[in-house]
GROMACS .gro file of C-alpha atoms in nm:
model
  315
    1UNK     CA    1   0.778  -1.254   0.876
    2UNK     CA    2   0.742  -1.255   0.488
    3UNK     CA    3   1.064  -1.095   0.443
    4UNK     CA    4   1.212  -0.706   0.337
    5UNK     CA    5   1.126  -0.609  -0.044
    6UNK     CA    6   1.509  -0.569  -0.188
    7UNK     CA    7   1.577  -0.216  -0.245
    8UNK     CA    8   1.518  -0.085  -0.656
    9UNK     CA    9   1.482   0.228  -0.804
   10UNK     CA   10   1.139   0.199  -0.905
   11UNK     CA   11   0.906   0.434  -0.838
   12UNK     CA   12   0.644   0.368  -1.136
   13UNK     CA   13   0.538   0.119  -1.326
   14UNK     CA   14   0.449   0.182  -1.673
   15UNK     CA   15   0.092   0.075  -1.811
   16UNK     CA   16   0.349  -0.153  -2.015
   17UNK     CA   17   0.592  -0.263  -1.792
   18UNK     CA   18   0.961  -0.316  -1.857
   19UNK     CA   19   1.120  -0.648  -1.786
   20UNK     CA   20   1.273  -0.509  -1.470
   21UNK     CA   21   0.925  -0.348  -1.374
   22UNK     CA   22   0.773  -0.682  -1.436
   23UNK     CA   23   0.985  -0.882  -1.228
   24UNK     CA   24   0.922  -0.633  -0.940
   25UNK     CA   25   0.527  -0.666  -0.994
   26UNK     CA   26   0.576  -1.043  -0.984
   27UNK     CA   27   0.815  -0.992  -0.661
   28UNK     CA   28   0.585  -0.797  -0.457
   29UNK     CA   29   0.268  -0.950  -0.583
   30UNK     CA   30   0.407  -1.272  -0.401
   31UNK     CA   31   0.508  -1.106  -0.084
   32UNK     CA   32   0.140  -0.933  -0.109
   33UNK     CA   33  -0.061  -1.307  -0.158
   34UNK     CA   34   0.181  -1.402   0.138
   35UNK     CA   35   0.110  -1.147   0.355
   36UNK     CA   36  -0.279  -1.198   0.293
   37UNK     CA   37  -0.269  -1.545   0.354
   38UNK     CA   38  -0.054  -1.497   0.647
   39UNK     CA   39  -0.297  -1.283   0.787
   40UNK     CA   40  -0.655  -1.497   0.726
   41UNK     CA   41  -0.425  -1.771   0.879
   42UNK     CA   42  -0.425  -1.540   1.202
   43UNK     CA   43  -0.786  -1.405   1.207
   44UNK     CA   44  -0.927  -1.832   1.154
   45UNK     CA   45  -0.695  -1.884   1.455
   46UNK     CA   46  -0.876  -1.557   1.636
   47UNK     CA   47  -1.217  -1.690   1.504
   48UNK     CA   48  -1.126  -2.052   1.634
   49UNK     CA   49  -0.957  -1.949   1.985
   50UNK     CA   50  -1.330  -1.759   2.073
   51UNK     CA   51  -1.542  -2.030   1.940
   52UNK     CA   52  -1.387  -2.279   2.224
   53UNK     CA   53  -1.419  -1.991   2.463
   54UNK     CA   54  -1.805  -2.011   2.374
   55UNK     CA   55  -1.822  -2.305   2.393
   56UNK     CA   56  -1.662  -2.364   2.743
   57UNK     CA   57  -1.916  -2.095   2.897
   58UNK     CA   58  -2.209  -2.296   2.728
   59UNK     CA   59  -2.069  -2.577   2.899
   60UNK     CA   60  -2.061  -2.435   3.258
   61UNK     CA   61  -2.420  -2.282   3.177
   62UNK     CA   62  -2.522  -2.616   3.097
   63UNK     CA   63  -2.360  -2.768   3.446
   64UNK     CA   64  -2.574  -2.476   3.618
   65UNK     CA   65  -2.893  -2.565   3.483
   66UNK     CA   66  -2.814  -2.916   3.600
   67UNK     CA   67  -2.752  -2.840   3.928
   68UNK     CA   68  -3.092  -2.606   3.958
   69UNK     CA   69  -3.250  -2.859   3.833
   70UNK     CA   70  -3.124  -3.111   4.061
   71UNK     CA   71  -3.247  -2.928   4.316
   72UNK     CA   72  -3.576  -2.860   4.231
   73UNK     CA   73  -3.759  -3.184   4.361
   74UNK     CA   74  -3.631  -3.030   4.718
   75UNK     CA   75  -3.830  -2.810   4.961
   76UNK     CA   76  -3.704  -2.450   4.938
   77UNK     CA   77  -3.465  -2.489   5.227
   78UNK     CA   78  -3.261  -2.227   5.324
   79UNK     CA   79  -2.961  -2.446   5.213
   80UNK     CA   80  -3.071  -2.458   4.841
   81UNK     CA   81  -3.182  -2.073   4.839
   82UNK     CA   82  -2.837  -2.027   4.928
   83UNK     CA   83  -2.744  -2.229   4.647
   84UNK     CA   84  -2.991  -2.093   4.367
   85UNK     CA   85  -2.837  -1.741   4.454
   86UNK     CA   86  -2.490  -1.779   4.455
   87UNK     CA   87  -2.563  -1.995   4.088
   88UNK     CA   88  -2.768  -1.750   3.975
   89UNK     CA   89  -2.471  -1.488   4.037
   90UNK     CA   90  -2.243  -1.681   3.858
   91UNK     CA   91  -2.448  -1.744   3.587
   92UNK     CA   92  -2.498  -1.380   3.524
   93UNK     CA   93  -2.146  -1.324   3.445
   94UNK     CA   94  -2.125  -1.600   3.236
   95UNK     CA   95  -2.449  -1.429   3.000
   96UNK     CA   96  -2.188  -1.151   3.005
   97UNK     CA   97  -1.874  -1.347   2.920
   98UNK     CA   98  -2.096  -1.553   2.642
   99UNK     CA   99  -2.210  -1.194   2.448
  100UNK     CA  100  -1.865  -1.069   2.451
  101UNK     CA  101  -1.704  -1.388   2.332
  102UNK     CA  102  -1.991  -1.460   2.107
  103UNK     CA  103  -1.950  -1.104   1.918
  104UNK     CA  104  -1.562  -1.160   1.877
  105UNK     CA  105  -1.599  -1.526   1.749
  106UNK     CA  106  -1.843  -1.387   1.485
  107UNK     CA  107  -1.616  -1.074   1.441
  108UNK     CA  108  -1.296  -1.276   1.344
  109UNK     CA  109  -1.521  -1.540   1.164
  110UNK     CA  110  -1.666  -1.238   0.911
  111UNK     CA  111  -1.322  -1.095   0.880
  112UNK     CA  112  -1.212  -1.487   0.773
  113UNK     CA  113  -1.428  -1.517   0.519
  114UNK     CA  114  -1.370  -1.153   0.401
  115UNK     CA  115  -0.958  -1.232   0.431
  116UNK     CA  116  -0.978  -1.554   0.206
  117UNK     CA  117  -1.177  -1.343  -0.045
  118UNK     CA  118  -0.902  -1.107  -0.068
  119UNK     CA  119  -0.640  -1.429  -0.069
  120UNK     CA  120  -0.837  -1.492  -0.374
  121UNK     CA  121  -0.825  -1.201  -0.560
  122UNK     CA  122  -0.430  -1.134  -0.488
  123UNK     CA  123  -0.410  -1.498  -0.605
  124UNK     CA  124  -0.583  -1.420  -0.953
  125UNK     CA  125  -0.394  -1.108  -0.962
  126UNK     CA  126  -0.066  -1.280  -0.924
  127UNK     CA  127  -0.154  -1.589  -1.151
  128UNK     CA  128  -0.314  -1.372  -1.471
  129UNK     CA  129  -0.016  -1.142  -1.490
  130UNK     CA  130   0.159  -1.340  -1.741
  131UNK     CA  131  -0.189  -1.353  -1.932
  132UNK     CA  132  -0.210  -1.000  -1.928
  133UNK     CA  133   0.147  -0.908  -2.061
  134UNK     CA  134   0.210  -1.148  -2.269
  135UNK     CA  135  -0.169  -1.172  -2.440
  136UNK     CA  136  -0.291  -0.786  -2.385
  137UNK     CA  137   0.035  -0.547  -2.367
  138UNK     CA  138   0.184  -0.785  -2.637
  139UNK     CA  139   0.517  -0.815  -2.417
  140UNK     CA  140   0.803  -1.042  -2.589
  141UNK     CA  141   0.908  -1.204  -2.174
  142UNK     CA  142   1.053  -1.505  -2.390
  143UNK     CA  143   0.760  -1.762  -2.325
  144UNK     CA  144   0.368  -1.794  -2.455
  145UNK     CA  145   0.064  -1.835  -2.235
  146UNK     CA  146  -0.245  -1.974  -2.310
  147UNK     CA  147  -0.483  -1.703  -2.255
  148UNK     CA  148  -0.721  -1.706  -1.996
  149UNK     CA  149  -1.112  -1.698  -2.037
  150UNK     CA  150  -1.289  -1.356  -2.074
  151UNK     CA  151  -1.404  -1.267  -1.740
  152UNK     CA  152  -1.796  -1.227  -1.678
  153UNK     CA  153  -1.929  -0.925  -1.529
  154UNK     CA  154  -1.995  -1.048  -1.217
  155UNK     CA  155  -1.646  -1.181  -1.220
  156UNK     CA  156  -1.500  -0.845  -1.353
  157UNK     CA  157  -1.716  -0.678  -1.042
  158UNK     CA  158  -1.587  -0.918  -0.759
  159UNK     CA  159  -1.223  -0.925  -0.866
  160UNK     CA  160  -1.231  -0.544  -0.910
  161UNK     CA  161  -1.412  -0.461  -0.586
  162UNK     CA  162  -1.183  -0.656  -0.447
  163UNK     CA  163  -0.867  -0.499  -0.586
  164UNK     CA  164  -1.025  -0.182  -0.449
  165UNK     CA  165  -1.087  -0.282  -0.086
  166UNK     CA  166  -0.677  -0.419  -0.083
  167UNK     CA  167  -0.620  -0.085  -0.179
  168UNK     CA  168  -0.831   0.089   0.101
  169UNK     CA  169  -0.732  -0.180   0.369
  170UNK     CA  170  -0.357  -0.115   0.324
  171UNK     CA  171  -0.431   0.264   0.334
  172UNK     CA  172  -0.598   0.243   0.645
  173UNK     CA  173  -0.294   0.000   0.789
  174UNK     CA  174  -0.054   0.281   0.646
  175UNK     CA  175  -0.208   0.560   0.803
  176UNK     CA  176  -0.211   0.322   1.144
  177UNK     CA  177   0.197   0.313   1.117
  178UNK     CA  178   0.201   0.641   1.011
  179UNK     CA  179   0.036   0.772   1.314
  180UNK     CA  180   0.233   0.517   1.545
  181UNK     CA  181   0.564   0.655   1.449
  182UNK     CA  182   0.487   1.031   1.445
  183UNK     CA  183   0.319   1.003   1.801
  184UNK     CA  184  -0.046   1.024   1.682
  185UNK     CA  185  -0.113   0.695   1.810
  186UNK     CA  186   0.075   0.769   2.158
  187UNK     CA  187  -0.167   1.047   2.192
  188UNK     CA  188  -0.450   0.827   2.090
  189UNK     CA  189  -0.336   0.568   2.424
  190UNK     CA  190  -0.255   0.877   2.667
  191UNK     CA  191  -0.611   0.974   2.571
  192UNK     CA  192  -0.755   0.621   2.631
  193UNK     CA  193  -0.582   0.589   2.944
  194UNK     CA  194  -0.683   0.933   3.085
  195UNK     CA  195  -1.013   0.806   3.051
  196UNK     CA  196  -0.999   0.486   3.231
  197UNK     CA  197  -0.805   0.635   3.538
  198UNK     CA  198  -1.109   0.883   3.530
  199UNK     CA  199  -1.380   0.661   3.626
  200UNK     CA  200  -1.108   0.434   3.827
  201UNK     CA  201  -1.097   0.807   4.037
  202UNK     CA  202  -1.506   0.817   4.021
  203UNK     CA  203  -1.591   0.488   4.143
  204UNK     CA  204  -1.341   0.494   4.419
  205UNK     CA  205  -1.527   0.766   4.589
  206UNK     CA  206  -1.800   0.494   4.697
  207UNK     CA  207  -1.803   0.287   4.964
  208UNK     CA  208  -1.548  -0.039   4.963
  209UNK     CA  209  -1.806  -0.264   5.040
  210UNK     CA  210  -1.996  -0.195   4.748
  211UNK     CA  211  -1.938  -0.511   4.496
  212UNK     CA  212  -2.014  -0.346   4.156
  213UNK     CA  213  -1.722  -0.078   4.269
  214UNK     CA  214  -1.485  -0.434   4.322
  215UNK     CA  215  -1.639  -0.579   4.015
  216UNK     CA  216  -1.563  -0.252   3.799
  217UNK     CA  217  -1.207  -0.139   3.904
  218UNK     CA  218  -1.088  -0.481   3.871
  219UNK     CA  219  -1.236  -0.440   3.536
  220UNK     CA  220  -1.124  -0.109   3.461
  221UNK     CA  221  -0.764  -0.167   3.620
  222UNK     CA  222  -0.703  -0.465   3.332
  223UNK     CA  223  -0.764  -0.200   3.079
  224UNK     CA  224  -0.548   0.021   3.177
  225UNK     CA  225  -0.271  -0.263   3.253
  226UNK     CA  226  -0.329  -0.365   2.876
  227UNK     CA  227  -0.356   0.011   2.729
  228UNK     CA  228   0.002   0.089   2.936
  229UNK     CA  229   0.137  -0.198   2.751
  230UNK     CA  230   0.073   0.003   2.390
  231UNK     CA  231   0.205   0.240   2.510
  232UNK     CA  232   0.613   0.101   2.545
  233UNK     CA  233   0.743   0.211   2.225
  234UNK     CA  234   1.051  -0.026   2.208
  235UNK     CA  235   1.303  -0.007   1.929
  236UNK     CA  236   1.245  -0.307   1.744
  237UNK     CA  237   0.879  -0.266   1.749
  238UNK     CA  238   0.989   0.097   1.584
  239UNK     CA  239   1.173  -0.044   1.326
  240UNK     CA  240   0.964  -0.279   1.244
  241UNK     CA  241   0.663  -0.038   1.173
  242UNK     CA  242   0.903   0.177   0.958
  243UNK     CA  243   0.982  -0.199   0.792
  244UNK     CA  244   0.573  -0.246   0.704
  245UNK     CA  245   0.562   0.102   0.578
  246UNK     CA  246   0.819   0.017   0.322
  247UNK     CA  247   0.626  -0.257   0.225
  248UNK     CA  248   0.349  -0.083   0.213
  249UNK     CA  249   0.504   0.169  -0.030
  250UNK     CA  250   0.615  -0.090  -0.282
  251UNK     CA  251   0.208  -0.268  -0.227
  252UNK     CA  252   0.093   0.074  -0.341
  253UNK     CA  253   0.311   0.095  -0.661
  254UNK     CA  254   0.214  -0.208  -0.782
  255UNK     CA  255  -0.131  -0.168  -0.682
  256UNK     CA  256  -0.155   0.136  -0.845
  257UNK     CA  257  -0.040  -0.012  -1.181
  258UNK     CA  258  -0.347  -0.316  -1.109
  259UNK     CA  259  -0.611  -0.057  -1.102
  260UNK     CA  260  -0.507   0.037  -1.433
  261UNK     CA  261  -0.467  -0.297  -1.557
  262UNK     CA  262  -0.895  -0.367  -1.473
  263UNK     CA  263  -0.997  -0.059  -1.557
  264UNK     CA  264  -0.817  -0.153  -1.927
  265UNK     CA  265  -0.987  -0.494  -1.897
  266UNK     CA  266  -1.317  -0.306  -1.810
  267UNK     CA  267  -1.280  -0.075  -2.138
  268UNK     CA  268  -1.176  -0.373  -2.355
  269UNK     CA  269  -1.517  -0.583  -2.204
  270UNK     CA  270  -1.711  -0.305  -2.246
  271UNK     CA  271  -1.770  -0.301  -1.839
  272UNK     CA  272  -1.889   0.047  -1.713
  273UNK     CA  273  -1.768   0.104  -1.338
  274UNK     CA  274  -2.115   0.151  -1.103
  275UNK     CA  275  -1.933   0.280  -0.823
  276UNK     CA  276  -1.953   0.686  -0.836
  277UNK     CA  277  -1.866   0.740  -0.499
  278UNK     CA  278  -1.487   0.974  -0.526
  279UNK     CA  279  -1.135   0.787  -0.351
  280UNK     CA  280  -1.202   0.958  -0.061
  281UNK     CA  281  -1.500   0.876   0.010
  282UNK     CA  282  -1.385   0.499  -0.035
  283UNK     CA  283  -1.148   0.593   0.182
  284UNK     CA  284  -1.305   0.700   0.465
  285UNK     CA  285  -1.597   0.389   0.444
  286UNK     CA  286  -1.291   0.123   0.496
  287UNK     CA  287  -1.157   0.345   0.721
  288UNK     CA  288  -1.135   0.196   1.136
  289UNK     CA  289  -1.283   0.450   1.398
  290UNK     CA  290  -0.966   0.457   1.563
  291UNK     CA  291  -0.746   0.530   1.288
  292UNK     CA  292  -1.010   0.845   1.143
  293UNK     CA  293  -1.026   0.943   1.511
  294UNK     CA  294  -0.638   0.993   1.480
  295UNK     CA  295  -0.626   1.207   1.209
  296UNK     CA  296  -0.775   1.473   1.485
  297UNK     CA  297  -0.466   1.427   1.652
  298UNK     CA  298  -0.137   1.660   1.512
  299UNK     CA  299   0.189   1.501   1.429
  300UNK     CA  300   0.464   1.558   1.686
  301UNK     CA  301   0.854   1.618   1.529
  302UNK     CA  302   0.941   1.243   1.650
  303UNK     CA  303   1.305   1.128   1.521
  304UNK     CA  304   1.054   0.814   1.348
  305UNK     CA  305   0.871   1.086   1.131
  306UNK     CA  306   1.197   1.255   1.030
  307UNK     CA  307   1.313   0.976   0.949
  308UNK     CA  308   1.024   0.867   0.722
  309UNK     CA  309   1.073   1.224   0.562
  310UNK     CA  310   1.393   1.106   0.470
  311UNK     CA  311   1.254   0.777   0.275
  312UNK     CA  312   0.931   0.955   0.106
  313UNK     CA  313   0.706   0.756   0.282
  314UNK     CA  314   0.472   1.008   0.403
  315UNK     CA  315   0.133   1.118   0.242
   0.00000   0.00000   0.00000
């Protein structure tokens, strides 16, 4: 957990901040590096968990291959036929189970290397904010800093494309719990689910005997085990998601004020912006295809989205 943002009245934050403004950016600008980190901790653990998995298929590949070539300096008896079949078989699945745990490990591993980028930037935000009020907005917060270098352009570039892709990522998370507490996303399962119990109902009308009809129901029956289990909407996990969007709300504010903050360091460096492509279409790009395939989906009057009515936390 990285803890509830304490209630305030602040809705904006000035271009110069007031001391109470302040304090919340450096509040929430905390929580925010936490959160990151928290979260590249999780996707290295992801990354890690699939790279043993790999690596425990190569090794039964490996024992395979050993034991085909063992026996190759034998006649081809019926006994080691047998044998080469049923190792065959099983090696099969195992070229299946290495591509899918091969394409996670590299998934989590990319989105580990992209997280600790983002760790870095909220980490620059956070540490150059006293630079930046004290040495730019000429604020009087009772202390002096020593002012930090001039950033380059490429350094300008990273730290602001970064900024803008925390921005996008925590839009696309908000419209997630958005959509999970005003029954898009329960719509989004029942869908899912309708569709595995589908072909569950098409591949039972062949014969028993068949093994790819075994082989894919099994298959197709964990799915819908694990897609049934989204779809228990306990009150906890409720609150919680009305929790993160909270958070989320007081991420944006501050984030907001950020943008503003480089695109004043940009004008003051003399740094044009090369991007030209509009917010939504920045949106969209960092968007997930389950969360834009949502938004085809219509709200349903769910006490959760009444109640985030009530806290101005829908947009």
């Amino acid at each position: 957990m990285h803890g509830i943002l304490p209630a305030d009245d602040i809705d904006y934050i000035n271009d110069t901040p007031t001391i109470q403004e302040y304090k919340k950016l450096k509040r929430v600008m905390k929580i925010m590096t936490n959160f990151y980190v928290g979260g590249s901790a999780t996707k290295l653990q992801q990354a890690e968990y699939f790279e043993e998995e790999l690596k425990k298929v190569t090794t039964d590949q490996n024992m395979i291959e050993a034991q085909l070539n063992a026996m190759k300096k034998f006649p081809i008896h019926p006994k080691r036929r047998e044998y080469e079949e049923e190792l065959q078989e099983e090696n099969d699945k195992l070229v299946s189970m290495k591509k899918k745990f091969s394409n996670k490990a590299e998934e989590y591993r990319k989105l580990y290397v992209w997280s600790n980028g983002i760790v870095q930037v909220t980490k620059w935000l956070e540490d150059g904010l006293d630079d930046y009020c004290v040495n730019h907005l000429k604020m009087d917060l009772g202390f002096e800093v020593t002012p930090n270098e001039p950033l380059s352009k490429e350094k300008y570039n990273a730290y602001k494309e970064g900024l803008d892709e925390i921005t996008y990522n925590l839009q696309e998370s908000q419209d997630f719990f958005s959509a999970s507490l005003d029954g898009r996303l329960r719509q989004y399962h029942r869908m899912e689910k309708e569709i595995i119990e589908a072909q569950i109902e098409a591949v039972k009308t062949f014969p028993e005997d068949n093994p790819r009809r075994s082989h894919i129901i099994a298959e197709l029956e964990q799915d819908l085990e694990y897609v049934s289990k989204n779809m228990v909407e306990d009150p906890s996990a409720m609150a919680k998601r009305v929790r993160m969007l909270e958070m989320h709300s007081d991420f944006f504010k501050v984030l907001r004020w950020y943008r503003e903050k480089m695109k004043a360091l940009g004008d003051e460096y003399g740094i044009v912006d090369s991007d030209k492509r509009t917010e939504e279409e920045k949106i969209k790009s960092a968007m997930s295809t389950q969360v834009e395939f949502m938004t085809n989906f219509t709200p349903e009057n769910t006490p959760e989205l009444e109640e985030l009515k009530k806290l101005n936390l829908l947009h």
